[in-house]
Short mmCIF file of C-alpha atoms in Angstrom, two decimals:
data_model
loop_
_atom_site.label_atom_id
_atom_site.label_comp_id
_atom_site.label_asym_id
_atom_site.label_seq_id
_atom_site.Cartn_x
_atom_site.Cartn_y
_atom_site.Cartn_z
CA GLY R 1472 -10.95 18.08 -3.15
CA ALA R 1473 -7.61 17.98 -1.12
CA GLY R 1474 -6.10 14.69 -0.84
CA VAL R 1475 -3.72 13.00 1.59
CA SER R 1476 -0.85 15.26 2.12
CA GLN R 1477 2.49 14.45 3.67
CA SER R 1478 5.55 16.55 4.92
CA PRO R 1479 8.10 16.90 4.38
CA SER R 1480 8.46 15.27 1.01
CA ASN R 1481 12.35 14.81 1.65
CA LYS R 1482 14.30 14.43 4.61
CA VAL R 1483 17.79 13.67 4.75
CA THR R 1484 19.29 13.21 8.51
CA GLU R 1485 22.37 11.89 10.25
CA LYS R 1486 22.50 8.66 11.78
CA GLY R 1487 21.55 8.83 15.70
CA LYS R 1488 19.26 11.71 15.02
CA ASP R 1489 15.29 12.03 15.64
CA VAL R 1490 12.99 12.77 12.74
CA GLU R 1491 9.26 13.38 12.59
CA LEU R 1492 6.86 12.80 9.60
CA ARG R 1493 3.55 14.63 9.34
CA CYS R 1494 0.64 13.03 7.54
CA ASP R 1495 -2.79 15.05 6.93
CA PRO R 1496 -5.60 12.80 5.99
CA ILE R 1497 -8.54 13.66 3.82
CA SER R 1498 -10.82 15.72 5.98
CA GLY R 1499 -13.50 13.27 7.50
CA HIS R 1500 -11.51 10.10 6.94
CA THR R 1501 -11.50 8.48 10.32
CA ALA R 1502 -9.12 5.68 9.46
CA LEU R 1503 -5.52 6.44 8.95
CA TYR R 1504 -2.43 4.34 7.93
CA TRP R 1505 1.24 3.99 7.92
CA TYR R 1506 3.25 2.11 5.39
CA ARG R 1507 6.99 2.05 4.53
CA GLN R 1508 8.50 1.19 1.21
CA SER R 1509 11.77 0.19 0.58
CA LEU R 1510 14.05 -1.74 -2.02
CA GLY R 1511 14.50 -4.61 0.26
CA GLN R 1512 11.30 -4.78 1.87
CA GLY R 1513 8.69 -3.79 -0.55
CA LEU R 1514 5.40 -2.13 1.07
CA GLU R 1515 5.42 -2.62 4.90
CA PHE R 1516 2.34 -1.84 6.96
CA LEU R 1517 3.26 -0.12 9.89
CA ILE R 1518 0.48 0.70 12.22
CA TYR R 1519 -3.32 2.22 11.73
CA PHE R 1520 -5.45 4.60 13.55
CA GLN R 1521 -9.23 4.43 14.03
CA GLY R 1522 -9.67 7.93 15.18
CA ASN R 1523 -6.75 8.82 17.66
CA SER R 1524 -6.31 5.22 18.73
CA ALA R 1525 -3.79 2.67 17.32
CA PRO R 1526 -5.20 -0.83 18.79
CA ASP R 1527 -1.92 -2.60 17.19
CA LYS R 1528 1.29 -1.25 17.37
CA SER R 1529 2.98 -4.82 16.52
CA GLY R 1530 3.91 -3.63 12.79
CA LEU R 1531 6.04 -0.83 13.96
CA PRO R 1532 9.87 -2.01 12.92
CA SER R 1533 11.28 -1.31 16.40
CA ASP R 1534 10.67 0.44 19.82
CA ARG R 1535 12.51 3.42 18.11
CA PHE R 1536 9.11 3.98 16.05
CA SER R 1537 6.17 5.74 17.30
CA ALA R 1538 3.27 7.13 16.06
CA GLU R 1539 0.42 9.58 17.18
CA ARG R 1540 -2.53 10.92 15.84
CA THR R 1541 -4.57 13.83 17.54
CA GLY R 1542 -7.90 15.52 17.31
CA GLY R 1543 -8.89 12.40 14.82
CA SER R 1544 -6.62 14.24 12.08
CA VAL R 1545 -2.92 14.72 11.71
CA SER R 1546 -0.68 12.10 12.74
CA THR R 1547 3.06 12.02 13.49
CA LEU R 1548 5.34 9.27 12.67
CA THR R 1549 8.41 9.64 15.13
CA ILE R 1550 11.91 7.67 14.45
CA GLN R 1551 14.19 8.30 17.26
CA ARG R 1552 18.29 7.59 16.86
CA THR R 1553 17.76 6.97 13.03
CA GLN R 1554 19.61 4.27 11.50
CA GLN R 1555 20.62 3.86 7.99
CA GLU R 1556 18.47 0.87 7.51
CA ASP R 1557 15.40 3.39 8.29
CA SER R 1558 16.02 4.97 4.96
CA ALA R 1559 12.70 4.35 3.02
CA VAL R 1560 9.83 5.93 1.73
CA TYR R 1561 6.85 6.63 4.36
CA LEU R 1562 3.43 6.54 2.98
CA CYS R 1563 0.50 7.54 4.64
CA ALA R 1564 -3.11 6.56 3.86
CA SER R 1565 -6.78 7.05 5.01
CA SER R 1566 -9.99 5.80 4.21
CA LEU R 1567 -13.65 6.99 5.21
CA MET R 1568 -14.50 4.98 7.57
CA SER R 1569 -13.33 2.01 9.96
CA TYR R 1570 -10.82 -0.33 8.76
CA LEU R 1571 -13.49 -2.86 9.31
CA ASP R 1572 -15.89 -1.22 6.83
CA TYR R 1573 -16.72 -3.33 4.10
CA TYR R 1574 -15.30 -0.91 1.42
CA ASN R 1575 -12.14 0.16 2.91
CA GLU R 1576 -10.67 1.91 0.02
CA GLN R 1577 -7.44 3.76 0.97
CA PHE R 1578 -6.23 6.95 -0.54
CA PHE R 1579 -2.48 7.39 -0.47
CA GLY R 1580 -0.29 10.41 0.09
CA PRO R 1581 2.70 11.30 -1.70
CA GLY R 1582 5.15 10.19 0.62
CA THR R 1583 8.13 11.08 2.63
CA ARG R 1584 11.55 9.97 1.20
CA LEU R 1585 13.69 9.61 4.40
CA THR R 1586 17.58 9.16 3.72
CA VAL R 1587 19.40 8.44 6.95
CA LEU R 1588 23.36 9.25 6.34
CA GLU H 307 0.98 -15.51 8.62
CA LEU H 308 -0.95 -13.68 6.00
CA LYS H 309 1.42 -13.72 2.76
CA VAL H 310 0.43 -11.99 -0.76
CA GLU H 311 2.59 -13.25 -3.58
CA GLN H 312 2.45 -11.81 -7.21
CA ASN H 313 3.54 -12.96 -10.82
CA PRO H 314 5.37 -12.29 -12.68
CA LEU H 315 7.65 -9.38 -11.00
CA PHE H 316 8.55 -7.99 -14.27
CA LEU H 317 6.49 -7.95 -17.71
CA SER H 318 7.60 -6.31 -20.73
CA MET H 319 5.01 -6.55 -23.40
CA GLN H 320 4.41 -5.03 -26.92
CA GLU H 321 1.84 -2.62 -27.30
CA GLY H 322 -1.75 -4.07 -28.56
CA LYS H 323 -0.74 -7.54 -26.62
CA ASN H 324 -2.78 -9.02 -23.87
CA TYR H 325 -1.44 -10.33 -20.51
CA THR H 326 -2.44 -11.27 -17.02
CA ILE H 327 -0.94 -10.68 -13.66
CA TYR H 328 -1.41 -13.21 -10.86
CA CYS H 329 -2.02 -12.64 -7.13
CA ASN H 330 -2.22 -15.32 -4.56
CA TYR H 331 -2.68 -14.74 -0.90
CA SER H 332 -2.21 -17.01 1.76
CA THR H 333 -5.44 -16.67 4.35
CA THR H 334 -8.98 -16.26 4.05
CA SER H 335 -9.85 -12.98 2.94
CA ASP H 336 -12.77 -11.66 1.17
CA ARG H 337 -11.20 -8.15 0.27
CA LEU H 338 -8.37 -7.60 -2.26
CA TYR H 339 -6.96 -4.19 -3.58
CA TRP H 340 -5.14 -3.55 -6.64
CA TYR H 341 -3.08 -0.27 -6.82
CA ARG H 342 -0.94 1.34 -9.44
CA GLN H 343 2.33 3.35 -8.85
CA ASP H 344 4.34 5.47 -11.13
CA PRO H 345 7.89 5.89 -10.73
CA GLY H 346 8.53 8.41 -7.86
CA LYS H 347 4.93 8.58 -7.05
CA SER H 348 2.55 7.45 -4.51
CA LEU H 349 0.17 4.65 -5.02
CA GLU H 350 -3.43 5.14 -6.85
CA SER H 351 -6.09 2.56 -6.17
CA LEU H 352 -7.40 0.64 -9.02
CA PHE H 353 -9.88 -1.62 -7.86
CA VAL H 354 -11.38 -2.78 -4.51
CA LEU H 355 -12.99 -6.45 -5.12
CA LEU H 356 -15.39 -7.34 -2.05
CA SER H 357 -16.57 -10.97 -2.78
CA ASN H 358 -16.06 -14.20 -4.57
CA GLY H 359 -16.62 -13.81 -8.47
CA ALA H 360 -16.24 -10.08 -8.28
CA VAL H 361 -15.26 -8.50 -11.28
CA LYS H 362 -14.40 -5.10 -12.20
CA GLN H 363 -13.18 -3.32 -15.34
CA GLU H 364 -11.67 0.23 -16.08
CA GLY H 365 -10.75 0.99 -19.52
CA ARG H 366 -8.26 -1.90 -20.39
CA LEU H 367 -7.58 -3.14 -17.29
CA MET H 368 -10.05 -5.84 -15.52
CA ALA H 369 -9.65 -7.30 -12.13
CA SER H 370 -11.17 -10.49 -10.85
CA LEU H 371 -11.30 -12.38 -7.52
CA ASP H 372 -11.72 -16.00 -6.51
CA THR H 373 -11.79 -16.34 -3.00
CA LYS H 374 -11.89 -20.24 -2.93
CA ALA H 375 -8.73 -20.41 -5.10
CA ARG H 376 -7.20 -17.26 -3.01
CA LEU H 377 -6.42 -16.17 -6.10
CA SER H 378 -6.81 -12.36 -8.07
CA THR H 379 -6.11 -11.49 -11.43
CA LEU H 380 -5.49 -8.11 -13.02
CA HIS H 381 -6.04 -8.69 -17.03
CA ILE H 382 -4.40 -6.11 -19.33
CA THR H 383 -6.14 -6.04 -22.68
CA ALA H 384 -4.52 -4.45 -25.94
CA ALA H 385 -1.97 -2.80 -23.96
CA VAL H 386 -0.79 0.88 -24.48
CA HIS H 387 2.55 2.77 -23.21
CA ASP H 388 0.52 4.57 -20.77
CA LEU H 389 -0.18 1.39 -18.52
CA SER H 390 3.59 1.26 -17.75
CA ALA H 391 3.65 1.46 -14.21
CA THR H 392 4.15 -1.09 -11.05
CA TYR H 393 1.10 -2.79 -10.04
CA PHE H 394 0.35 -4.00 -6.67
CA CYS H 395 -2.10 -6.42 -5.08
CA ALA H 396 -3.06 -6.03 -1.66
CA VAL H 397 -5.32 -8.29 1.01
CA ASP H 398 -6.36 -7.17 4.58
CA SER H 399 -7.51 -9.49 7.35
CA PHE H 400 -8.57 -8.84 10.80
CA ALA H 401 -7.97 -11.72 13.07
CA SER H 402 -7.60 -11.86 17.14
CA GLY H 403 -8.06 -8.38 17.26
CA THR H 404 -5.13 -7.30 14.89
CA TYR H 405 -5.61 -5.95 11.53
CA LYS H 406 -3.05 -6.29 9.05
CA TYR H 407 -2.72 -5.07 5.27
CA ILE H 408 -0.28 -6.79 2.99
CA PHE H 409 0.88 -5.75 -0.14
CA GLY H 410 2.27 -8.18 -2.67
CA THR H 411 5.73 -7.95 -4.35
CA GLY H 412 4.32 -5.78 -7.32
CA THR H 413 4.59 -6.25 -10.68
CA ARG H 414 6.85 -3.91 -12.88
CA LEU H 415 4.83 -3.61 -16.19
CA LYS H 416 6.69 -2.22 -19.37
CA VAL H 417 4.71 -1.39 -22.34
CA LEU H 418 6.94 -1.08 -25.34
CA ALA H 419 5.97 1.06 -28.33
#
């Protein structure tokens, strides 16, 4: 079956521009997660959604970052006024049930490589 | 604060040899995850360990969990070149209404033919 998909696969933008990154989870998965992977910081947990709700946004690096999920499916991570330190690979994952579910196996998408010039 | 440490960070080994990767975490959690990442690729789930004493095996890889010691190991038996990748462990926790999912630093494994 179809896995988690992300678009675009690569994004090059100029400093100060806004970008939107999209994640399509596996159909029927209720939980969705965003991560950032960079050389300096490793893999960082950014935010999770249970359905359309994001109970905790404290993992987002700054107020320039926001995320939403609609229809319990597609999610968008938006970065406003991008900075060079935002350059990283942004990974999305989904899991079948709640993050509280005992067997919370996550399935990852291919990622979006963001380069801010 | 939840922290996850892996060692070694880099591992170069000969084919046919055995080795163990260690994953220590700093807070109570009964769930530990192992992933594999190939260069330029995303993460592939290898194991989900759910309780103290859990052991899972897939091919030449075996993972175990000791929640009392807050330690998980990933043991590689008779390594082959195809196992060359970066391996991550991760731990999640839910406390005070906050959910966190923390990855270790990763272990870059290179198996030499």
